GROMACS .gro file of C-alpha atoms in nm:
model
  115
    1UNK     CA    1  -0.001  -0.003  -0.005
    2UNK     CA    2   0.092   0.366  -0.001
    3UNK     CA    3   0.150   0.362   0.357
    4UNK     CA    4  -0.012   0.566   0.631
    5UNK     CA    5   0.021   0.938   0.727
    6UNK     CA    6   0.334   0.966   0.934
    7UNK     CA    7   0.118   1.170   1.183
    8UNK     CA    8  -0.061   0.826   1.256
    9UNK     CA    9   0.237   0.715   1.446
   10UNK     CA   10   0.319   1.056   1.594
   11UNK     CA   11   0.629   1.219   1.446
   12UNK     CA   12   0.719   1.464   1.727
   13UNK     CA   13   1.070   1.566   1.588
   14UNK     CA   14   1.292   1.597   1.287
   15UNK     CA   15   1.644   1.710   1.262
   16UNK     CA   16   1.931   1.727   1.025
   17UNK     CA   17   2.274   1.582   1.152
   18UNK     CA   18   2.628   1.588   1.028
   19UNK     CA   19   2.602   1.891   0.794
   20UNK     CA   20   2.781   2.212   0.766
   21UNK     CA   21   2.500   2.409   0.906
   22UNK     CA   22   2.136   2.341   1.057
   23UNK     CA   23   1.978   2.324   0.719
   24UNK     CA   24   2.192   2.051   0.567
   25UNK     CA   25   2.264   1.698   0.691
   26UNK     CA   26   2.127   1.345   0.738
   27UNK     CA   27   1.767   1.339   0.801
   28UNK     CA   28   1.676   1.189   1.139
   29UNK     CA   29   1.345   1.146   1.309
   30UNK     CA   30   1.234   1.059   1.669
   31UNK     CA   31   0.984   0.789   1.714
   32UNK     CA   32   0.877   0.601   2.018
   33UNK     CA   33   1.128   0.787   2.225
   34UNK     CA   34   1.435   0.715   2.001
   35UNK     CA   35   1.620   0.892   1.706
   36UNK     CA   36   1.682   0.716   1.385
   37UNK     CA   37   1.735   0.778   1.034
   38UNK     CA   38   1.496   0.802   0.725
   39UNK     CA   39   1.553   0.574   0.413
   40UNK     CA   40   1.620   0.758   0.096
   41UNK     CA   41   1.397   0.548  -0.131
   42UNK     CA   42   1.171   0.771  -0.326
   43UNK     CA   43   1.282   1.109  -0.195
   44UNK     CA   44   1.258   1.380  -0.413
   45UNK     CA   45   1.234   1.770  -0.396
   46UNK     CA   46   0.868   1.754  -0.285
   47UNK     CA   47   0.978   1.567   0.025
   48UNK     CA   48   1.258   1.802   0.084
   49UNK     CA   49   1.066   2.106   0.045
   50UNK     CA   50   0.846   1.981   0.327
   51UNK     CA   51   1.139   1.903   0.547
   52UNK     CA   52   1.288   2.257   0.477
   53UNK     CA   53   0.953   2.426   0.567
   54UNK     CA   54   0.929   2.224   0.879
   55UNK     CA   55   1.271   2.326   1.006
   56UNK     CA   56   1.236   2.687   0.895
   57UNK     CA   57   1.506   2.647   0.638
   58UNK     CA   58   1.352   2.823   0.324
   59UNK     CA   59   1.334   2.680  -0.013
   60UNK     CA   60   1.466   2.330  -0.096
   61UNK     CA   61   1.781   2.360  -0.306
   62UNK     CA   62   1.856   1.991  -0.372
   63UNK     CA   63   1.785   1.647  -0.241
   64UNK     CA   64   2.098   1.449  -0.139
   65UNK     CA   65   2.046   1.080  -0.109
   66UNK     CA   66   2.282   0.798  -0.047
   67UNK     CA   67   2.434   0.921   0.286
   68UNK     CA   68   2.626   1.231   0.151
   69UNK     CA   69   2.654   1.326   0.525
   70UNK     CA   70   2.752   0.991   0.633
   71UNK     CA   71   2.528   0.686   0.748
   72UNK     CA   72   2.369   0.685   1.090
   73UNK     CA   73   2.540   0.509   1.365
   74UNK     CA   74   2.462   0.134   1.408
   75UNK     CA   75   2.286   0.224   1.726
   76UNK     CA   76   2.046   0.456   1.529
   77UNK     CA   77   1.794   0.231   1.331
   78UNK     CA   78   1.628   0.331   1.010
   79UNK     CA   79   1.288   0.413   1.130
   80UNK     CA   80   1.098   0.544   0.825
   81UNK     CA   81   1.093   0.462   0.459
   82UNK     CA   82   0.876   0.530   0.159
   83UNK     CA   83   0.813   0.893   0.247
   84UNK     CA   84   0.597   1.051   0.003
   85UNK     CA   85   0.515   1.421   0.026
   86UNK     CA   86   0.314   1.629  -0.233
   87UNK     CA   87   0.537   1.925  -0.141
   88UNK     CA   88   0.273   2.144   0.004
   89UNK     CA   89   0.249   1.976   0.360
   90UNK     CA   90   0.366   2.185   0.672
   91UNK     CA   91   0.560   1.880   0.814
   92UNK     CA   92   0.691   1.529   0.737
   93UNK     CA   93   0.406   1.409   0.968
   94UNK     CA   94   0.142   1.504   0.714
   95UNK     CA   95   0.304   1.284   0.449
   96UNK     CA   96   0.258   0.920   0.354
   97UNK     CA   97   0.526   0.697   0.498
   98UNK     CA   98   0.604   0.369   0.662
   99UNK     CA   99   0.768   0.282   0.978
  100UNK     CA  100   1.023   0.019   0.903
  101UNK     CA  101   0.860  -0.202   1.174
  102UNK     CA  102   0.548  -0.210   0.976
  103UNK     CA  103   0.741  -0.274   0.636
  104UNK     CA  104   0.943  -0.547   0.771
  105UNK     CA  105   1.332  -0.547   0.856
  106UNK     CA  106   1.619  -0.532   0.623
  107UNK     CA  107   1.445  -0.313   0.356
  108UNK     CA  108   1.679  -0.033   0.393
  109UNK     CA  109   2.042  -0.036   0.503
  110UNK     CA  110   2.231   0.240   0.690
  111UNK     CA  111   2.413   0.319   0.353
  112UNK     CA  112   2.084   0.432   0.200
  113UNK     CA  113   1.976   0.691   0.450
  114UNK     CA  114   1.860   1.022   0.345
  115UNK     CA  115   2.098   1.318   0.343
   0.00000   0.00000   0.00000
């Protein structure tokens, strides 16, 4: 299926880690009390536009997938995949997405995290 709105599983926080400034870096989300990464499958400028809007970073310039800013540590699991935003949403929590636990393990490795 297309997934469920991320808001259905409460997406309270998003951050960028490992970049040169606060508006660039590896995408991390906090779910169920822990931080983890987001799989880069299907990410496009619409998804990045929503992320930039949520973080107050202005207009999205590019989407960098394939761990440009390094993979998340082994202790930080991949928590989300198949993020699909239209580009007009105010936050990632309004976009379609899957939690890795819903989709099954092993569908995304740390070398395919967004950012």
